[in-house]
mmCIF file of C-alpha atoms in Angstrom:
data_model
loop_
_atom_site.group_PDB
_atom_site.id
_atom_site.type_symbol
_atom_site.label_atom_id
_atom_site.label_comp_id
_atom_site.label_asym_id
_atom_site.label_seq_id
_atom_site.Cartn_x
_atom_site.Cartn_y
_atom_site.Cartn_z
ATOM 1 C CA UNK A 1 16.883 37.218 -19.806
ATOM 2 C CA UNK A 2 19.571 36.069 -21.154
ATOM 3 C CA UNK A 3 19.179 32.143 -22.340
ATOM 4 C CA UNK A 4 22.623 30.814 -22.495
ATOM 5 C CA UNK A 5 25.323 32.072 -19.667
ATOM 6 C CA UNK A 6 29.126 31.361 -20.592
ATOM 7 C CA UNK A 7 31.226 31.271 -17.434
ATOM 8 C CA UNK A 8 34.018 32.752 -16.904
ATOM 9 C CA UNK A 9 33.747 35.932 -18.949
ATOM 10 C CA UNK A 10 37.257 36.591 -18.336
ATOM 11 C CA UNK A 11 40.221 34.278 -18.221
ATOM 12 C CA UNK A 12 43.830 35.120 -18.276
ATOM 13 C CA UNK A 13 46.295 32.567 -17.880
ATOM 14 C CA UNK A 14 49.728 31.638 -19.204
ATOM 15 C CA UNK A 15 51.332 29.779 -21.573
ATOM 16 C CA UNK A 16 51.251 25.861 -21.215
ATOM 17 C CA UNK A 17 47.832 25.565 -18.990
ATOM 18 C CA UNK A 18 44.214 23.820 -19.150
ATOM 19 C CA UNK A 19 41.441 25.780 -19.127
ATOM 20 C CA UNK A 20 37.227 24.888 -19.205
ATOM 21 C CA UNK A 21 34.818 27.194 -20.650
ATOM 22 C CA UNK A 22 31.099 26.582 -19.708
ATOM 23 C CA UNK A 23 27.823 27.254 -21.732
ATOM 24 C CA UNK A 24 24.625 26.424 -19.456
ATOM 25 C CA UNK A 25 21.049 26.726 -20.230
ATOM 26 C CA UNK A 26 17.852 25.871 -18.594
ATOM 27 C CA UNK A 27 16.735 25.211 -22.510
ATOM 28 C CA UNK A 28 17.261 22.314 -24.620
ATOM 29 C CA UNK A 29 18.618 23.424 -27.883
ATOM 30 C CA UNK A 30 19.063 21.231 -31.150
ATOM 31 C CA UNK A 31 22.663 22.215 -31.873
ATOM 32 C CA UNK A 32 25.468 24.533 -30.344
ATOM 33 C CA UNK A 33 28.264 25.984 -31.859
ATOM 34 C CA UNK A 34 31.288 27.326 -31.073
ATOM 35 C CA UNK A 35 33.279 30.406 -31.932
ATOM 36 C CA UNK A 36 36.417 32.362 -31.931
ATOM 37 C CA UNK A 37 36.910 35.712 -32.651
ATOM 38 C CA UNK A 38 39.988 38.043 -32.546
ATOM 39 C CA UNK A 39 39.765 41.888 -32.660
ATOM 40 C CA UNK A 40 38.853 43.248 -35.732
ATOM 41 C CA UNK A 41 37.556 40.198 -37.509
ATOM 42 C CA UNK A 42 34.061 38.194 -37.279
ATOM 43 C CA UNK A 43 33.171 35.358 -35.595
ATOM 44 C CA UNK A 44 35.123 32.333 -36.719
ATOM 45 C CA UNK A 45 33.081 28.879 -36.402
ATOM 46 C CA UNK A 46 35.062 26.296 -34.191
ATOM 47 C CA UNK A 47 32.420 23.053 -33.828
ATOM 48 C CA UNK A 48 28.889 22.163 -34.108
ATOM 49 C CA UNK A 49 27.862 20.165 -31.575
ATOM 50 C CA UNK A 50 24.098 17.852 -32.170
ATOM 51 C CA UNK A 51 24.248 14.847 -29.982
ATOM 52 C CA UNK A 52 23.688 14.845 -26.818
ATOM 53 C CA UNK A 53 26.788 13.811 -24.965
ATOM 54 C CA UNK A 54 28.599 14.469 -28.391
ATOM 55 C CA UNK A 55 32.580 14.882 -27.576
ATOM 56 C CA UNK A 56 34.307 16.725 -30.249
ATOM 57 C CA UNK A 57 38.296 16.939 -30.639
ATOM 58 C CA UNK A 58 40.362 19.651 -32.740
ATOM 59 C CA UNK A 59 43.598 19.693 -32.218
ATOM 60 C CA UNK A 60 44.156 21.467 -28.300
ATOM 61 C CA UNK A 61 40.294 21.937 -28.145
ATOM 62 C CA UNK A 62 37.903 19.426 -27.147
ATOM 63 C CA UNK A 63 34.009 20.043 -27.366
ATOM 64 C CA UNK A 64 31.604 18.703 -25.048
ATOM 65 C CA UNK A 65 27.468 18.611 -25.850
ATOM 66 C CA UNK A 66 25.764 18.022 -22.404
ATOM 67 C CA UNK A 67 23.534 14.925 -22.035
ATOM 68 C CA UNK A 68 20.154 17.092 -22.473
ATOM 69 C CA UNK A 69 21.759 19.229 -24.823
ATOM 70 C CA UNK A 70 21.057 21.998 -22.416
ATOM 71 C CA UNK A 71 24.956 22.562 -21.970
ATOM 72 C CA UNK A 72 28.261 22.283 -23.394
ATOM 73 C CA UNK A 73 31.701 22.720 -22.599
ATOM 74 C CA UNK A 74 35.308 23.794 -23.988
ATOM 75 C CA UNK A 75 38.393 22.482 -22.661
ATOM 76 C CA UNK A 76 42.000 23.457 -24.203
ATOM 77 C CA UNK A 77 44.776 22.015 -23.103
ATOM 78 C CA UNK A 78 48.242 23.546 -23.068
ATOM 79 C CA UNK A 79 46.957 26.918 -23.817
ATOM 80 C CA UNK A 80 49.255 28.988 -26.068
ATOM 81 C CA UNK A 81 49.339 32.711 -27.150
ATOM 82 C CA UNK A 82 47.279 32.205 -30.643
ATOM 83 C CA UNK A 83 44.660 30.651 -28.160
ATOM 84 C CA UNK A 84 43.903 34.056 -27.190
ATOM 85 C CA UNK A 85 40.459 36.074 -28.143
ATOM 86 C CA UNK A 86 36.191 35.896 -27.876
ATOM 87 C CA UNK A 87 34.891 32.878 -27.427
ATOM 88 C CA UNK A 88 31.386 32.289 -28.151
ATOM 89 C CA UNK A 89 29.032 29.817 -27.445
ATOM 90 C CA UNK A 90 25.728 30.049 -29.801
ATOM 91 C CA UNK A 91 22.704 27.663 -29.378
ATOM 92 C CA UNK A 92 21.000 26.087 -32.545
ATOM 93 C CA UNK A 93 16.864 25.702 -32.811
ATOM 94 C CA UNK A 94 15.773 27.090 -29.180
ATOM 95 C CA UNK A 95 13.285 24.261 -27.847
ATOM 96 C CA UNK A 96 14.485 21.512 -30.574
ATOM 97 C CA UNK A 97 12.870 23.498 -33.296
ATOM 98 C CA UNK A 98 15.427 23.021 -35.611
ATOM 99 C CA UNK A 99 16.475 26.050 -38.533
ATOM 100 C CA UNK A 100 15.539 28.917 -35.874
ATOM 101 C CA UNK A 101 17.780 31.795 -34.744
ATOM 102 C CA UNK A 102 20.772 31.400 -32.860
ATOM 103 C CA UNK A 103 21.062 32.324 -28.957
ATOM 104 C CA UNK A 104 23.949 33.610 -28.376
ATOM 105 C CA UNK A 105 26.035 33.361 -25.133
ATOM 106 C CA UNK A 106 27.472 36.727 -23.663
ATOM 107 C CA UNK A 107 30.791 35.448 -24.590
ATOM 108 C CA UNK A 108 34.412 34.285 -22.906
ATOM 109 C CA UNK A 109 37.578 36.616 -23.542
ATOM 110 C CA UNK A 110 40.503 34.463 -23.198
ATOM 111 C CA UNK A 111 43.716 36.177 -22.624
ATOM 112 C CA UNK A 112 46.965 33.343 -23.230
ATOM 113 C CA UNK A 113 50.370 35.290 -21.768
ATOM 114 C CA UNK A 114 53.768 34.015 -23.214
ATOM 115 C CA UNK B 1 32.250 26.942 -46.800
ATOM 116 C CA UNK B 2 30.901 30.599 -49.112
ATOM 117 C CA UNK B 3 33.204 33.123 -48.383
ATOM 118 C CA UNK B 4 31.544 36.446 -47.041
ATOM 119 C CA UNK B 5 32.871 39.996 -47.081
ATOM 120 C CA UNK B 6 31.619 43.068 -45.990
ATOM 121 C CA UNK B 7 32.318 47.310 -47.101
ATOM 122 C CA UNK B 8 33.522 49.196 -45.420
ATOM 123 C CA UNK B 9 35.225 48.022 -43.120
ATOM 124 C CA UNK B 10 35.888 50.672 -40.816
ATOM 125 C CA UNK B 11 33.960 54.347 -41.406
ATOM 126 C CA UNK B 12 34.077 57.011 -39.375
ATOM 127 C CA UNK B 13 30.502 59.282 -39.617
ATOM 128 C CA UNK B 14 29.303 62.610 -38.745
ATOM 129 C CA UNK B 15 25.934 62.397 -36.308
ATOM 130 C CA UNK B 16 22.837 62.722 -38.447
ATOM 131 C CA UNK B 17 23.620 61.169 -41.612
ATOM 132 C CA UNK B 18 23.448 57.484 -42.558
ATOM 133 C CA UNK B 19 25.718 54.811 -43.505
ATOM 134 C CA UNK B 20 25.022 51.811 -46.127
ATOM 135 C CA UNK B 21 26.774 48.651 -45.354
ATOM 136 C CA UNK B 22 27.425 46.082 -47.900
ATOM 137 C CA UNK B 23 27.587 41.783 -47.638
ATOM 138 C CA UNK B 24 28.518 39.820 -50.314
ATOM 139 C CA UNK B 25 28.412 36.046 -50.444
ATOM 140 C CA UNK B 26 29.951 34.136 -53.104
ATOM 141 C CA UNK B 27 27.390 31.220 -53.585
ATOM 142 C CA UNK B 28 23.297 31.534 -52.825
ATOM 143 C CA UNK B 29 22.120 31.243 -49.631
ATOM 144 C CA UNK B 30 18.705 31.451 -48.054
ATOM 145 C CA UNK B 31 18.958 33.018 -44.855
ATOM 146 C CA UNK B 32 21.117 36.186 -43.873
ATOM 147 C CA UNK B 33 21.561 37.661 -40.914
ATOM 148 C CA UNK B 34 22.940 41.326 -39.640
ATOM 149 C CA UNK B 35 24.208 41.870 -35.811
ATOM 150 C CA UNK B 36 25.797 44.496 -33.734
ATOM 151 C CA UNK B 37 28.174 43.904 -31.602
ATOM 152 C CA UNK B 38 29.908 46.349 -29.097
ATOM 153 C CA UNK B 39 33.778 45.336 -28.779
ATOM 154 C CA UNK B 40 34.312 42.791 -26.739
ATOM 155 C CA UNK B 41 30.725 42.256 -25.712
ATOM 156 C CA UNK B 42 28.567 39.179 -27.367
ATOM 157 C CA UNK B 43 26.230 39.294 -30.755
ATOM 158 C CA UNK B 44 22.768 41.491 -30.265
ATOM 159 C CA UNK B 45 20.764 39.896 -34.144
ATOM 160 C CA UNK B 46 19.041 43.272 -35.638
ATOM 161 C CA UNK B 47 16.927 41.547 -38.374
ATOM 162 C CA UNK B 48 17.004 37.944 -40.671
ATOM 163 C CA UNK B 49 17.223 38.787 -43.993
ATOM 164 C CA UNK B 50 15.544 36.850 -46.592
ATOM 165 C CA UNK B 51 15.317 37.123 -49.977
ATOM 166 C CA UNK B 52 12.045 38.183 -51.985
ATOM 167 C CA UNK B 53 10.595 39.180 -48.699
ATOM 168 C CA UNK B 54 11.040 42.258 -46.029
ATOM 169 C CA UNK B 55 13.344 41.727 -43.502
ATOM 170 C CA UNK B 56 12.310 40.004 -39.657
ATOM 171 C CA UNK B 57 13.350 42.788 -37.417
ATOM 172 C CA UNK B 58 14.211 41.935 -33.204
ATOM 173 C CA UNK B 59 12.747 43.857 -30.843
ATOM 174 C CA UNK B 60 14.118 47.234 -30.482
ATOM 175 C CA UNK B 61 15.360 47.318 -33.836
ATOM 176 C CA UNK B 62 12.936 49.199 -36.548
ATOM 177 C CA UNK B 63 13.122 49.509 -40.151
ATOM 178 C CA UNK B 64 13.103 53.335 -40.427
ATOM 179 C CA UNK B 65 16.620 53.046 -38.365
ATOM 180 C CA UNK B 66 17.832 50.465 -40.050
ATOM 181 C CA UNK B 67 16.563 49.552 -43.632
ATOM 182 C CA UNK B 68 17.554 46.216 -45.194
ATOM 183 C CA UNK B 69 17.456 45.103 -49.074
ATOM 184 C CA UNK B 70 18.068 41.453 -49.781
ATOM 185 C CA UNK B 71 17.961 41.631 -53.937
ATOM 186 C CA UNK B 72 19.700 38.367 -54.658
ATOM 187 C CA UNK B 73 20.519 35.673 -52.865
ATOM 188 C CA UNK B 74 24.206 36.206 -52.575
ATOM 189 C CA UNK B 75 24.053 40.250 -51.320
ATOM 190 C CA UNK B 76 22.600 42.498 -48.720
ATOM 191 C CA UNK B 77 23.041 45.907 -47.223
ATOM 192 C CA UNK B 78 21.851 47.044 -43.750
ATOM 193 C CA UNK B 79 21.954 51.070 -43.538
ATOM 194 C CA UNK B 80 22.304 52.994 -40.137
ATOM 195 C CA UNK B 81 20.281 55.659 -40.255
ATOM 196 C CA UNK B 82 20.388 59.364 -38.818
ATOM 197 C CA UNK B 83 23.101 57.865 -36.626
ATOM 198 C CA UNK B 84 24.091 58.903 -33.297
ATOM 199 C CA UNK B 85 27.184 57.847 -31.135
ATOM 200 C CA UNK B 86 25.039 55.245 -29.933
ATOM 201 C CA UNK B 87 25.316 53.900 -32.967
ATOM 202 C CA UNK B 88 28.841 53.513 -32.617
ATOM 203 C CA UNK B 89 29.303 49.554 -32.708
ATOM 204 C CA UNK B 90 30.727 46.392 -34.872
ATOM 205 C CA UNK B 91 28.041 45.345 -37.242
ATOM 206 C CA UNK B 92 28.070 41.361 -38.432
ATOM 207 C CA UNK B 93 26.202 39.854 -41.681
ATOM 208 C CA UNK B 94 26.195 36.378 -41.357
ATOM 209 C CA UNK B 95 24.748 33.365 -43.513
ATOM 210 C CA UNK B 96 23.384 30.236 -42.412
ATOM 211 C CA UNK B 97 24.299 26.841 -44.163
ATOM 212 C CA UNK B 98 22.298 23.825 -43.295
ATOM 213 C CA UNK B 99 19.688 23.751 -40.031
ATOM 214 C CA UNK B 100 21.678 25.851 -37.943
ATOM 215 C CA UNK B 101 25.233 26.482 -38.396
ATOM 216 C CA UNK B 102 26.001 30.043 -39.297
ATOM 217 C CA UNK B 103 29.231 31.979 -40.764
ATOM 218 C CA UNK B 104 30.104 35.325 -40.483
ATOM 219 C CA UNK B 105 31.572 38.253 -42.547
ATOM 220 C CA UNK B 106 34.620 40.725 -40.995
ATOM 221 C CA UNK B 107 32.400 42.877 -39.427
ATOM 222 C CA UNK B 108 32.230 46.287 -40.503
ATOM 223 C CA UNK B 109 33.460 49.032 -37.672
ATOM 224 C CA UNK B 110 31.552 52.408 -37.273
ATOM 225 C CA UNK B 111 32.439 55.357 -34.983
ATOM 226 C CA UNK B 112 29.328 57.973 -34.893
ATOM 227 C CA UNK B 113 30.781 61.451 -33.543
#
């Protein structure tokens, strides 16, 4: 069973549009971070998100923690090229036990055309 | 944040024989991790890593297949053993700083033919 479901787990759009990725649970979790990862490199760590309701800005990106921390969201605006890659959503201390393994969602590739 | 690396990071490996990973952190940390990843395709954890102690393993993982040593607290390996093509995969160490946020090394890419 997988615990945390990204949505969509493909996205190719062009240059110069919004997009929303989604990271839903049915758990609450204490934290939730993001990622980005390009081919041939590790997972690069975007945001941690530990508020509920906690709205996070960098640069393009803007992170959203859901209310019951059982979500969160990742909107970029005016996608460009170096946008593209694997994002990740990972879930932080599974049932608000914080300092346990991450959950891992099954992941978002993002494709940006020029 | 440490900075991680990992060797090698590509091999290329003959079925049957095993392959040693290395992960180097350059400042102590308490908790590391190993993953495989197929490209693409999300993080599957293989085992937490701690040091002074044998290393957590996830289910469907074992430590015949896949050995860890965590000497020091800045350095692990993970070794692939008697590997198949289904071994063929991106494998991950990764640290954790604080309650929950983790880093990650380069990933190390092995092709098992």
């Amino acid at each position: 069973t997988q615990l945390l479901e990204q949505s969509p787990q493909f996205l190719s759009i062009q240059e110069g549009e919004n997009l929303t990725v989604y990271c839903n649970s049915s758990s609450v979790f204490s934290s939730l971070q993001w990622y980005r990862q390009e081919p041939g490199e590790g997972p690069v760590l975007l945001v941690t998100v530990v508020t509920g309701g906690e709205v996070k800005k960098l640069k393009r990106l803007t992170f959203q923690f859901g209310d019951a921390r059982k979500d969160s969201s990742l909107h970029i605006t005016a996608a460009q090229p170096g946008d593209t890659g694997l994002y990740l959503c990972a879930g932080g201390g599974l049932g608000e036990t914080s300092g346990s393994r991450l959950t891992f969602g099954e992941g978002t590739q993002l494709t940006v055309n020029p | 944040s440490a900075v991680i690396s990992q060797k090698p990071s590509r091999d290329i490996c003959q079925r049957g024989t095993s392959l040693t990973i290395q992960c180097q952190v350059d400042s102590q940390v308490t908790m590391m991790f190993w993953y495989r990843q197929q490209p693409g395709q999300s993080l599957t954890l293989i085992a937490t890593a701690n040091q002074g102690s044998e290393a957590t393993y996830e289910s469907g993982f074992v430590i015949d297949k896949f050995p860890i040593s965590r000497p020091n607290l800045t350095f692990s390996t993970l070794t692939v053993s008697n590997m198949s093509p289904e071994d063929s995969s991106i494998y991950l160490c990764s640290f954790r700083q604080g309650s929950d946020t983790q880093y990650f090394g380069p990933g190390t890419r092995l092709t098992v033919l």
